[in-house]
PDB file of C-alpha atoms and ligand atoms in Angstrom:
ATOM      1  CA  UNK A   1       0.000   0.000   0.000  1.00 64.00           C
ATOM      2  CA  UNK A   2       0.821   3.600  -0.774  1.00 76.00           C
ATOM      3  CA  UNK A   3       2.127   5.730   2.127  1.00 91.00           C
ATOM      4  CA  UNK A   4       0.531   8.859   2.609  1.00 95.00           C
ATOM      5  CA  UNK A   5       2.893  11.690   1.407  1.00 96.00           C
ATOM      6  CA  UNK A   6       4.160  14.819   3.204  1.00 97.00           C
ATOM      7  CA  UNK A   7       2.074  17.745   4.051  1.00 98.00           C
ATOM      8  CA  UNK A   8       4.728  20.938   4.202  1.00 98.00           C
ATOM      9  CA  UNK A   9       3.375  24.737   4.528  1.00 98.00           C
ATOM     10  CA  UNK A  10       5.605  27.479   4.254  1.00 98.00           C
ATOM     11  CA  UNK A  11       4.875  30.710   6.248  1.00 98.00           C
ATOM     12  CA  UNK A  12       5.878  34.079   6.953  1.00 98.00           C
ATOM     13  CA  UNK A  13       5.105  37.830   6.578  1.00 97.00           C
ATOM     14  CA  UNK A  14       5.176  39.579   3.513  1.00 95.00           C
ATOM     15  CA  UNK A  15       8.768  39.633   1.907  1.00 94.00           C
ATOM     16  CA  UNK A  16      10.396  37.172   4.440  1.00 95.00           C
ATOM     17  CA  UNK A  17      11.732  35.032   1.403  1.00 94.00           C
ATOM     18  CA  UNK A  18       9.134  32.568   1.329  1.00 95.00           C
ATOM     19  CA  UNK A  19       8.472  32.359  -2.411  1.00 93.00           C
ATOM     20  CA  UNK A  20      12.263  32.490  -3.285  1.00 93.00           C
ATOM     21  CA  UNK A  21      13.008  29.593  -0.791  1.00 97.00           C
ATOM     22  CA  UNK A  22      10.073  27.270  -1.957  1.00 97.00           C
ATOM     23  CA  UNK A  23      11.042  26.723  -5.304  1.00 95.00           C
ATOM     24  CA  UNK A  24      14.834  25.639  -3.818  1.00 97.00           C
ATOM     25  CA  UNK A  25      13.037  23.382  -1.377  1.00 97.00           C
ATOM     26  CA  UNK A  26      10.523  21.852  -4.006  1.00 97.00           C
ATOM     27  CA  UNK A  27      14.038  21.312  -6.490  1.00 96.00           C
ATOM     28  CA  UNK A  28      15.240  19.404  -3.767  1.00 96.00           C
ATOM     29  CA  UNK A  29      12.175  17.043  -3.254  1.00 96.00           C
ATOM     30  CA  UNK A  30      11.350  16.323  -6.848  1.00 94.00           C
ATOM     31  CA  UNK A  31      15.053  15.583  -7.043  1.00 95.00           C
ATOM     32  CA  UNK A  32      15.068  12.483  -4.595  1.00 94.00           C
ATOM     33  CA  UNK A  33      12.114  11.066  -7.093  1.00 94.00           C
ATOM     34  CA  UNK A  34       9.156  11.850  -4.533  1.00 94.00           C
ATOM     35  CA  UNK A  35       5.864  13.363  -6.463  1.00 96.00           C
ATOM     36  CA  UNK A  36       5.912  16.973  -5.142  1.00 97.00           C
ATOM     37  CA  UNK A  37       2.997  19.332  -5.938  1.00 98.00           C
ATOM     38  CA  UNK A  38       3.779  22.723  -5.233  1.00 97.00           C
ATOM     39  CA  UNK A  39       0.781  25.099  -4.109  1.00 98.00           C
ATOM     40  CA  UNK A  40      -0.417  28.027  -2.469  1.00 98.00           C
ATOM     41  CA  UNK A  41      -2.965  30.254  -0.478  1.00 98.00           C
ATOM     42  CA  UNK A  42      -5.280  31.470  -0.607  1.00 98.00           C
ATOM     43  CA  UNK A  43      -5.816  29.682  -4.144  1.00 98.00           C
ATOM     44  CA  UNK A  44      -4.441  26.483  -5.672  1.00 98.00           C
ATOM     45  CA  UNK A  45      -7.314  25.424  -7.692  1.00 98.00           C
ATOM     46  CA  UNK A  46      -9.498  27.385 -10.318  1.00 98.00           C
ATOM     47  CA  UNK A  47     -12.164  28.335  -7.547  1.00 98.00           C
ATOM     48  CA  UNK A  48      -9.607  29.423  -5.399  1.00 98.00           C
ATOM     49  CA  UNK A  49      -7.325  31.888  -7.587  1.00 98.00           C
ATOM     50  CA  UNK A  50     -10.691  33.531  -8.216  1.00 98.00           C
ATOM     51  CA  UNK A  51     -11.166  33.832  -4.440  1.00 98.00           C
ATOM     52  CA  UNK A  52      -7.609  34.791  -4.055  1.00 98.00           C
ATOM     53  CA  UNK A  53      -7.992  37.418  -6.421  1.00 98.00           C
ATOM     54  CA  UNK A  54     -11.113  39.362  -4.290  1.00 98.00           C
ATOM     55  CA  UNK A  55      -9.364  38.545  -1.166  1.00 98.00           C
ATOM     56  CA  UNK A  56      -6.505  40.422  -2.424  1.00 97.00           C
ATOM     57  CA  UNK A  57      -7.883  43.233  -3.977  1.00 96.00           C
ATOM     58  CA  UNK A  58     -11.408  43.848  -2.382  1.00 97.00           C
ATOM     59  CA  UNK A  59     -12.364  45.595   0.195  1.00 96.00           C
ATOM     60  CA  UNK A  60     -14.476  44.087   2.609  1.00 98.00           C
ATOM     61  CA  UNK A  61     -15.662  43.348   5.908  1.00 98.00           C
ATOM     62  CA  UNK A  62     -13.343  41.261   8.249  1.00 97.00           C
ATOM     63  CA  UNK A  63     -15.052  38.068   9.058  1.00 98.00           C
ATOM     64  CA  UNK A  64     -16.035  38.023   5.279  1.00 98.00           C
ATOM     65  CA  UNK A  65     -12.659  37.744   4.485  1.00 98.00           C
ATOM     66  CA  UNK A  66     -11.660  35.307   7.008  1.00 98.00           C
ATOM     67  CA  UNK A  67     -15.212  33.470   5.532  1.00 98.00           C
ATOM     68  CA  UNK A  68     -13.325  33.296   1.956  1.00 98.00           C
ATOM     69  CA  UNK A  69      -9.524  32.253   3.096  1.00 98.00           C
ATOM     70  CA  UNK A  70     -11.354  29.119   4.625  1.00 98.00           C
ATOM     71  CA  UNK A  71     -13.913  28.522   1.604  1.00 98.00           C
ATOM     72  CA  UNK A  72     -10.721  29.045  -0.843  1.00 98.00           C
ATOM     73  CA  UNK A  73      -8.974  26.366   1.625  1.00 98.00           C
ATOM     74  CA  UNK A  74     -11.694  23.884   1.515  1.00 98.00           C
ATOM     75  CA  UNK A  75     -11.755  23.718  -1.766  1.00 98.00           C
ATOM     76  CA  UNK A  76      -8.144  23.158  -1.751  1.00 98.00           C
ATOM     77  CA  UNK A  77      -7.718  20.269   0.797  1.00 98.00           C
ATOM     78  CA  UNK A  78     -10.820  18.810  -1.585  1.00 98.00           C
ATOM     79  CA  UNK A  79      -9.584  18.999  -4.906  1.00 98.00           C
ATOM     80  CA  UNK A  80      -5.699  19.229  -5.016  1.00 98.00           C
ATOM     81  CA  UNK A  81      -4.166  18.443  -1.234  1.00 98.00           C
ATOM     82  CA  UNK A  82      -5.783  15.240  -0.165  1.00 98.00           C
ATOM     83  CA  UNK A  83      -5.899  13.381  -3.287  1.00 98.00           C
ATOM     84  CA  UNK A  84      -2.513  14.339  -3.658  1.00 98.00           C
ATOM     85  CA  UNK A  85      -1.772  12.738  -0.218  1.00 98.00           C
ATOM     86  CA  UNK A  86      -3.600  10.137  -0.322  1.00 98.00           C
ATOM     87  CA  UNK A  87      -1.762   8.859  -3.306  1.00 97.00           C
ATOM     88  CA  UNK A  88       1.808   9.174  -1.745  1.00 96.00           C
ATOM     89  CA  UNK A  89       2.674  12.345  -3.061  1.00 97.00           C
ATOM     90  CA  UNK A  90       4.060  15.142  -1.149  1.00 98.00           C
ATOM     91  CA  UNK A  91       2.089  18.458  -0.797  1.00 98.00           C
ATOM     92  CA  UNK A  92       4.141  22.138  -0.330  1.00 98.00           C
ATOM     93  CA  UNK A  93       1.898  25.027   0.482  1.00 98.00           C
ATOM     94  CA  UNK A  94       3.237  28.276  -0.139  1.00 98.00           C
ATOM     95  CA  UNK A  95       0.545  29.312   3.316  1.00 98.00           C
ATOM     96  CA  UNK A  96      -2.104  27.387   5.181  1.00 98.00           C
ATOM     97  CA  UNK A  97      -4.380  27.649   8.240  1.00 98.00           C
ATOM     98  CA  UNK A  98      -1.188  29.351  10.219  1.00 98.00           C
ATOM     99  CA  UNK A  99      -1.581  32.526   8.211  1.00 98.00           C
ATOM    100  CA  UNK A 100      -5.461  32.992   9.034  1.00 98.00           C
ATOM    101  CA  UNK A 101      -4.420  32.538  12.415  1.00 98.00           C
ATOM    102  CA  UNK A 102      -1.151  35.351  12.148  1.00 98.00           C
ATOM    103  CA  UNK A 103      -3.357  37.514   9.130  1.00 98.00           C
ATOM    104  CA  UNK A 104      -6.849  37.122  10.371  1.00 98.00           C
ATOM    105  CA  UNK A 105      -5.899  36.691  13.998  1.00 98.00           C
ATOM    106  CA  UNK A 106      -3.155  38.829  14.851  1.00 98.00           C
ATOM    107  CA  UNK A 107      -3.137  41.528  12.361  1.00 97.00           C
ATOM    108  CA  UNK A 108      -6.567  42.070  11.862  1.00 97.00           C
ATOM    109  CA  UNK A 109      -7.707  41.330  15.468  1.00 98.00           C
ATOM    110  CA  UNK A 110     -10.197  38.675  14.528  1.00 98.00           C
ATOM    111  CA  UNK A 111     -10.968  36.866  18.102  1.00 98.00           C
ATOM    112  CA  UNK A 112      -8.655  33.451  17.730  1.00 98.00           C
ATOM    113  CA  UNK A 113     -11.235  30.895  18.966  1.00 98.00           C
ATOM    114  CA  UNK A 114     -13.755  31.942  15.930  1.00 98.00           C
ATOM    115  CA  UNK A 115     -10.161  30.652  13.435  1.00 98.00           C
ATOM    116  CA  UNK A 116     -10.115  27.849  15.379  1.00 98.00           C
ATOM    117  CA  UNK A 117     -13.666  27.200  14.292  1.00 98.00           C
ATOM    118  CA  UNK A 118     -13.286  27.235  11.324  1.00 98.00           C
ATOM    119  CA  UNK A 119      -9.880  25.573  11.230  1.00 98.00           C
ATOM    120  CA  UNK A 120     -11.692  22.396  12.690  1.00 98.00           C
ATOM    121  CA  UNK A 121     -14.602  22.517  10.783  1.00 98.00           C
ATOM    122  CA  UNK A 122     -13.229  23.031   7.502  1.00 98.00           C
ATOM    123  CA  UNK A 123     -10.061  20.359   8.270  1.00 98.00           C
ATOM    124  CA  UNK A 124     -10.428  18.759  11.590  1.00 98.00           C
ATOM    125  CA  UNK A 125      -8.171  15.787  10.893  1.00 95.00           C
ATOM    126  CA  UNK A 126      -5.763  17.537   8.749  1.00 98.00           C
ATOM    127  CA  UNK A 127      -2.398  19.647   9.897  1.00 98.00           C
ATOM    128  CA  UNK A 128       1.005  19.952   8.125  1.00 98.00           C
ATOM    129  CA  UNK A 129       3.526  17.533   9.181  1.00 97.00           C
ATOM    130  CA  UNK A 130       5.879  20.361   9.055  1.00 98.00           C
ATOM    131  CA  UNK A 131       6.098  24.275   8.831  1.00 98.00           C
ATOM    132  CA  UNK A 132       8.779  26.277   7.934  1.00 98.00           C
ATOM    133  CA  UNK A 133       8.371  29.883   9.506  1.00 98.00           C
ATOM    134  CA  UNK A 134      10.448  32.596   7.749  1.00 98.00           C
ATOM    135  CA  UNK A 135      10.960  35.065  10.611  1.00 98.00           C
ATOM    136  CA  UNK A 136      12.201  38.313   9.676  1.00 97.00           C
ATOM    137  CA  UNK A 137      11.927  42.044  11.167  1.00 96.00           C
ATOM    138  CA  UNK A 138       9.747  44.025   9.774  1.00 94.00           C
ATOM    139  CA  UNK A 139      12.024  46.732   8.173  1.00 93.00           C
ATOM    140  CA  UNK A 140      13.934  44.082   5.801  1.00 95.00           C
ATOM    141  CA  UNK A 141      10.857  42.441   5.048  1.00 94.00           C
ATOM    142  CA  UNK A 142       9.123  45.997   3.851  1.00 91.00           C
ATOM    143  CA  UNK A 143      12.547  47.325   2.087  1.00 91.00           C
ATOM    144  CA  UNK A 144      12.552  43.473  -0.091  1.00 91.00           C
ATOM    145  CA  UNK A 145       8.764  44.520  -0.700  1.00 87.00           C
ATOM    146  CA  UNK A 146       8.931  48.302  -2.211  1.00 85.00           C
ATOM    147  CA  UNK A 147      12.386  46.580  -4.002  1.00 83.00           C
ATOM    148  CA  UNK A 148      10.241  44.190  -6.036  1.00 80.00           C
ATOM    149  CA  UNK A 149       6.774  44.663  -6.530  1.00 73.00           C
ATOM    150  CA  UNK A 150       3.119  46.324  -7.127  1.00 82.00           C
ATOM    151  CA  UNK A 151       1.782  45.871  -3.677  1.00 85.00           C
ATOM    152  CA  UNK A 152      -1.772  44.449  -2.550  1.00 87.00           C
ATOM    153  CA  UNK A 153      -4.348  44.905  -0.141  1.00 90.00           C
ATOM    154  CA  UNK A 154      -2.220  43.243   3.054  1.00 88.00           C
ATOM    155  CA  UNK A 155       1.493  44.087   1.759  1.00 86.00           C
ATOM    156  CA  UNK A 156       0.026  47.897   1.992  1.00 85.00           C
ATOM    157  CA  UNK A 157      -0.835  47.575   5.661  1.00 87.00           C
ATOM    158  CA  UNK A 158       1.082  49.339   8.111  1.00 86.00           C
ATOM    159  CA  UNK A 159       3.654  48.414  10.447  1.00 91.00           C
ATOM    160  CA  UNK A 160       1.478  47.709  13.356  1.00 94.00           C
ATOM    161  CA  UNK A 161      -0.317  44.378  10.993  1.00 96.00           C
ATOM    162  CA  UNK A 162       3.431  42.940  10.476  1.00 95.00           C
ATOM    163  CA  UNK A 163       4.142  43.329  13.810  1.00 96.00           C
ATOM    164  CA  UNK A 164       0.843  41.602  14.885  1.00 97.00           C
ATOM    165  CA  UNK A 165       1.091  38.752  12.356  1.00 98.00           C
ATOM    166  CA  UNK A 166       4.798  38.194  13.070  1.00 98.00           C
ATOM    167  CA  UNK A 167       4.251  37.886  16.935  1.00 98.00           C
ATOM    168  CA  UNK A 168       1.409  35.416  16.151  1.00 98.00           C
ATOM    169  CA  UNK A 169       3.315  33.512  14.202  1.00 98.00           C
ATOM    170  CA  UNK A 170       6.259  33.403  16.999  1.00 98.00           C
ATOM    171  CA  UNK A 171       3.307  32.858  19.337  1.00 98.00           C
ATOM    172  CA  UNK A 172       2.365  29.089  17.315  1.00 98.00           C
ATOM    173  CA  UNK A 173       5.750  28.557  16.479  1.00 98.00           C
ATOM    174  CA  UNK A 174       6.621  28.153  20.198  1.00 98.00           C
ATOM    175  CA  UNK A 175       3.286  26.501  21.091  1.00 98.00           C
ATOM    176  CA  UNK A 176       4.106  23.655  18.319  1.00 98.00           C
ATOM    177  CA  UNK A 177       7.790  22.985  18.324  1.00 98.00           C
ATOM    178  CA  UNK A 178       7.640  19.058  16.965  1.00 97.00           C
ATOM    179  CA  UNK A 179       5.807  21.070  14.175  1.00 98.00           C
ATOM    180  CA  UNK A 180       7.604  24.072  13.147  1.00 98.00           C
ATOM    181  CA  UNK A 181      11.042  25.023  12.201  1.00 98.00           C
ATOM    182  CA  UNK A 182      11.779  28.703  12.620  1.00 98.00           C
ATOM    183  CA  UNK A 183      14.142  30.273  10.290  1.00 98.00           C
ATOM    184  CA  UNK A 184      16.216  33.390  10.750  1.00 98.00           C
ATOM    185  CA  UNK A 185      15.472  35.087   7.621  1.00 97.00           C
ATOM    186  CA  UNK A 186      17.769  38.051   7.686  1.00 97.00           C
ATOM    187  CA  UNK A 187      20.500  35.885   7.061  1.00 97.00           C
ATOM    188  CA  UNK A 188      21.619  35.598   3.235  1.00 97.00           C
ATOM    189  CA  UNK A 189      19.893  33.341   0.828  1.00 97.00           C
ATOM    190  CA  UNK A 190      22.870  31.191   0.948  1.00 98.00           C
ATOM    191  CA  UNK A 191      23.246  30.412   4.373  1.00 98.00           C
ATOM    192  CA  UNK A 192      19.108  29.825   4.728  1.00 98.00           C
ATOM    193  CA  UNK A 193      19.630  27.250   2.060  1.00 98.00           C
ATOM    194  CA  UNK A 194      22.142  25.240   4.524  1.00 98.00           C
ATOM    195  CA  UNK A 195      19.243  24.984   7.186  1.00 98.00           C
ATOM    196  CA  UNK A 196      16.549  24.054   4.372  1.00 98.00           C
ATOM    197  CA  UNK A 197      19.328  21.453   3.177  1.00 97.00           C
ATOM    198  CA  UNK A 198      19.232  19.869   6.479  1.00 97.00           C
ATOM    199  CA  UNK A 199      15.544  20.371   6.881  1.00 97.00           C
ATOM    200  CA  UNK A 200      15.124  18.515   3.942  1.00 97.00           C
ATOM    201  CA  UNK A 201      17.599  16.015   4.042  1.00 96.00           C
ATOM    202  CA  UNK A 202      15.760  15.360   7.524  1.00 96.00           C
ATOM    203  CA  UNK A 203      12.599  14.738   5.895  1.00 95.00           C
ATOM    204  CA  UNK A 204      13.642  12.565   3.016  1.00 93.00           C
ATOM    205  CA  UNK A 205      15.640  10.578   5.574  1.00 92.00           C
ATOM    206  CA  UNK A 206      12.403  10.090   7.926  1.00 86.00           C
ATOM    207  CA  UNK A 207      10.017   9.364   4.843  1.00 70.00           C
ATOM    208  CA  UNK A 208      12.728   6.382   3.287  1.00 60.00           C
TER     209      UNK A 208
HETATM  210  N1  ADP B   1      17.514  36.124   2.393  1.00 51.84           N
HETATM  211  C1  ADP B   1      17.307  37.092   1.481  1.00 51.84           C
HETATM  212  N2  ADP B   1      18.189  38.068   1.326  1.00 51.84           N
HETATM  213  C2  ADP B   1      17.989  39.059   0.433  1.00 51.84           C
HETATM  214  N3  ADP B   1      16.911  39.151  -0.380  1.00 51.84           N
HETATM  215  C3  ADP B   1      15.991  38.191  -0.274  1.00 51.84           C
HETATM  216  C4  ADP B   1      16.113  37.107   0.654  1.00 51.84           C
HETATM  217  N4  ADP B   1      15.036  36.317   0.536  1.00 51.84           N
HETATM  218  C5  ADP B   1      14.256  36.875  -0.419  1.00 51.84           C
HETATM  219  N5  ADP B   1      14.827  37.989  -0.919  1.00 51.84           N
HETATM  220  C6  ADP B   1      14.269  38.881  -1.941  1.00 51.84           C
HETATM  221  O1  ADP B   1      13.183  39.583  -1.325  1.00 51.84           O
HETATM  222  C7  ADP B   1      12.087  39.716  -2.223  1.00 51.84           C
HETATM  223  C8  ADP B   1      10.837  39.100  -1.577  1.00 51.84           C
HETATM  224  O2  ADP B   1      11.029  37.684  -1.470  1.00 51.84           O
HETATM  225  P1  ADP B   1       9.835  36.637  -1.682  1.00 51.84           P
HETATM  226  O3  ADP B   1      10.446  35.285  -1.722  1.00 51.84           O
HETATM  227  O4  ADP B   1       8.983  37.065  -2.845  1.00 51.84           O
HETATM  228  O5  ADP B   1       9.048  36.871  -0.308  1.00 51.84           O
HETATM  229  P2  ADP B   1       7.625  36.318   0.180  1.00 51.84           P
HETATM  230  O6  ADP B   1       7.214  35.234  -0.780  1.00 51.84           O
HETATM  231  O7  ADP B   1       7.903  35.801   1.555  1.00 51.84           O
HETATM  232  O8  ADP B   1       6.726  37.508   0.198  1.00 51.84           O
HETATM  233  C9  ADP B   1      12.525  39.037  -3.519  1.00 51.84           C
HETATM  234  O9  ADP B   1      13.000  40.029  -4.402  1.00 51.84           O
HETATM  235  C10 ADP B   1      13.657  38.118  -3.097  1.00 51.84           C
HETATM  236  O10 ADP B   1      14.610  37.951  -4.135  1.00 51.84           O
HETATM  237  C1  TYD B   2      -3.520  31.875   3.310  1.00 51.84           C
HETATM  238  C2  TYD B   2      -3.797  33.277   3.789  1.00 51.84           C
HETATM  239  C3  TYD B   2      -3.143  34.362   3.190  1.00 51.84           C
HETATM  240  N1  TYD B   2      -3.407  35.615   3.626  1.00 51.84           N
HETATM  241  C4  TYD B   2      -2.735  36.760   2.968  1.00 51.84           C
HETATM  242  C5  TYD B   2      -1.280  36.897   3.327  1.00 51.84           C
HETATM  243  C6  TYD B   2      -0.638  37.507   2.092  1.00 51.84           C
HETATM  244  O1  TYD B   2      -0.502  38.894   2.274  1.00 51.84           O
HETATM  245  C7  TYD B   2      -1.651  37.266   1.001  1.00 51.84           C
HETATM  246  C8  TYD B   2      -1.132  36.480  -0.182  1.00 51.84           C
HETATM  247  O2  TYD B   2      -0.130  35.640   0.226  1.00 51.84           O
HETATM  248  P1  TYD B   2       1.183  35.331  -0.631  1.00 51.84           P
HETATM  249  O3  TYD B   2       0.847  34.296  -1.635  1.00 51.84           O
HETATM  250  O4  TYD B   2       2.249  35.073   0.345  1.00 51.84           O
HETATM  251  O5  TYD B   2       1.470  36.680  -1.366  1.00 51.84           O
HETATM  252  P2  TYD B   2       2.549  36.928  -2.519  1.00 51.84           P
HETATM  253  O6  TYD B   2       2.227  36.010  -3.664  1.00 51.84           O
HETATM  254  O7  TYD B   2       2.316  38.371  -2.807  1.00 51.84           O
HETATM  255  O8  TYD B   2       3.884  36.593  -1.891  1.00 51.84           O
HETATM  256  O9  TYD B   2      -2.760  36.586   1.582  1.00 51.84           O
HETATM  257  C9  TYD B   2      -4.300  35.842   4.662  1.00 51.84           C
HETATM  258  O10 TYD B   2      -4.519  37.005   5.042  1.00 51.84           O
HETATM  259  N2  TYD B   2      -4.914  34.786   5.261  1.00 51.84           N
HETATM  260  C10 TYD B   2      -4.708  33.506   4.865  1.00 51.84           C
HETATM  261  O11 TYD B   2      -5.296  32.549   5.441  1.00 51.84           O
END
């Protein structure tokens, strides 16, 4: 019988590195020969890039947009993550349920038991096996931001948001060691790809 694959979610405020560091990690999967499907929130399946693009560009009222990061999610645990799991292959989520909590939660000040809600309602039985948290203060994050890009509706918010989300990520990072590995993402792109190589190698190892 088929194992179930990996379940891996990548988080972090904007600019931390995330998307750069994904594609190194996903090069290394794919390279061992495990089936790696590389995703993302909110989106990851037709429904859910529409979704994505009104979360990201509409203005609307908070628990609304909490309502349509978990609808966008459900969708995707439906369509793409389990039957990708189920079948043995490995899942990497460029975001899950961690950043409704940091986003939602911390930065917007949506009460925390009313995620958790809908975080076991929408997938009760499912977590990631393992999160990689991109920490980074919030002044290199924002000067790696107004570097590269048009920014959206949450890259625009102010400091205070960052500083909310980050702590809240910090907050679940130290309530779920086993689960997370927190990465000092100041450092250079070289030296976080030594503690992904490890990270990695880890996982392979465990997985063989
Ligand atoms: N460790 C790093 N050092 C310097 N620049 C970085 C580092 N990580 C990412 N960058 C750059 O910062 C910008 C934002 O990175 P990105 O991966 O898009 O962040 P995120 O997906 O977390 O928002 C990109 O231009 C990227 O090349
Ligand atoms: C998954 C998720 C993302 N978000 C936000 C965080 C990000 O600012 C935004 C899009 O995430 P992301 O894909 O990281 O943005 P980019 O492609 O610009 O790097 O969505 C939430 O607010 N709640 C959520 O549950």
């Amino acid at each position: 019988m088929t194992s179930r694959g990996k379940f891996i979610t990548f988080e972090g405020i904007d600019g931390a590195g995330k998307s750069t560091h994904i594609r190194y990690c996903a090069d290394l999967i794919a390279a061992s020969g495990v089936e790696l499907v590389s995703t993302r929130e909110p989106g990851g399946t037709p429904l859910g890039e529409k979704l994505r693009e009104l979360i990201l560009h509409e203005a609307m009222h908070l628990e609304t947009e909490a309502l349509l990061v978990f609808a966008s999610r459900r969708e995707h645990i439906a369509q793409l993550i389990e039957p990708a799991l189920a079948r043995g292959a490995w899942v990497i989520s460029d975001r899950f349920t961690d950043a409704s909590f940091a986003y939602q939660g911390g930065g917007r000040g949506l009460e925390l038991v009313k995620i958790d809600t809908l975080a076991n309602w929408v997938h009760p039985e499912l977590s990631p096996d393992l999160t990689i948290l991109f920490d980074v203060p919030l002044d290199v994050a924002r000067a790696r931001l107004d570097a590269t890009r048009e920014l959206d509706r949450f890259e625009q918010e102010k400091a205070d948001f960052f500083l909310a989300a980050r702590n809240e990520y910090l907050r679940r990072a130290a309530a779920e060691p086993a689960r997370f590995r927190v990465i000092d993402s100041s450092q250079s792109i070289d030296a976080i790809r030594v503690e992904l190589d490890a990270i990695v190698a880890a996982l392979l190892a465990g997985a063989a």
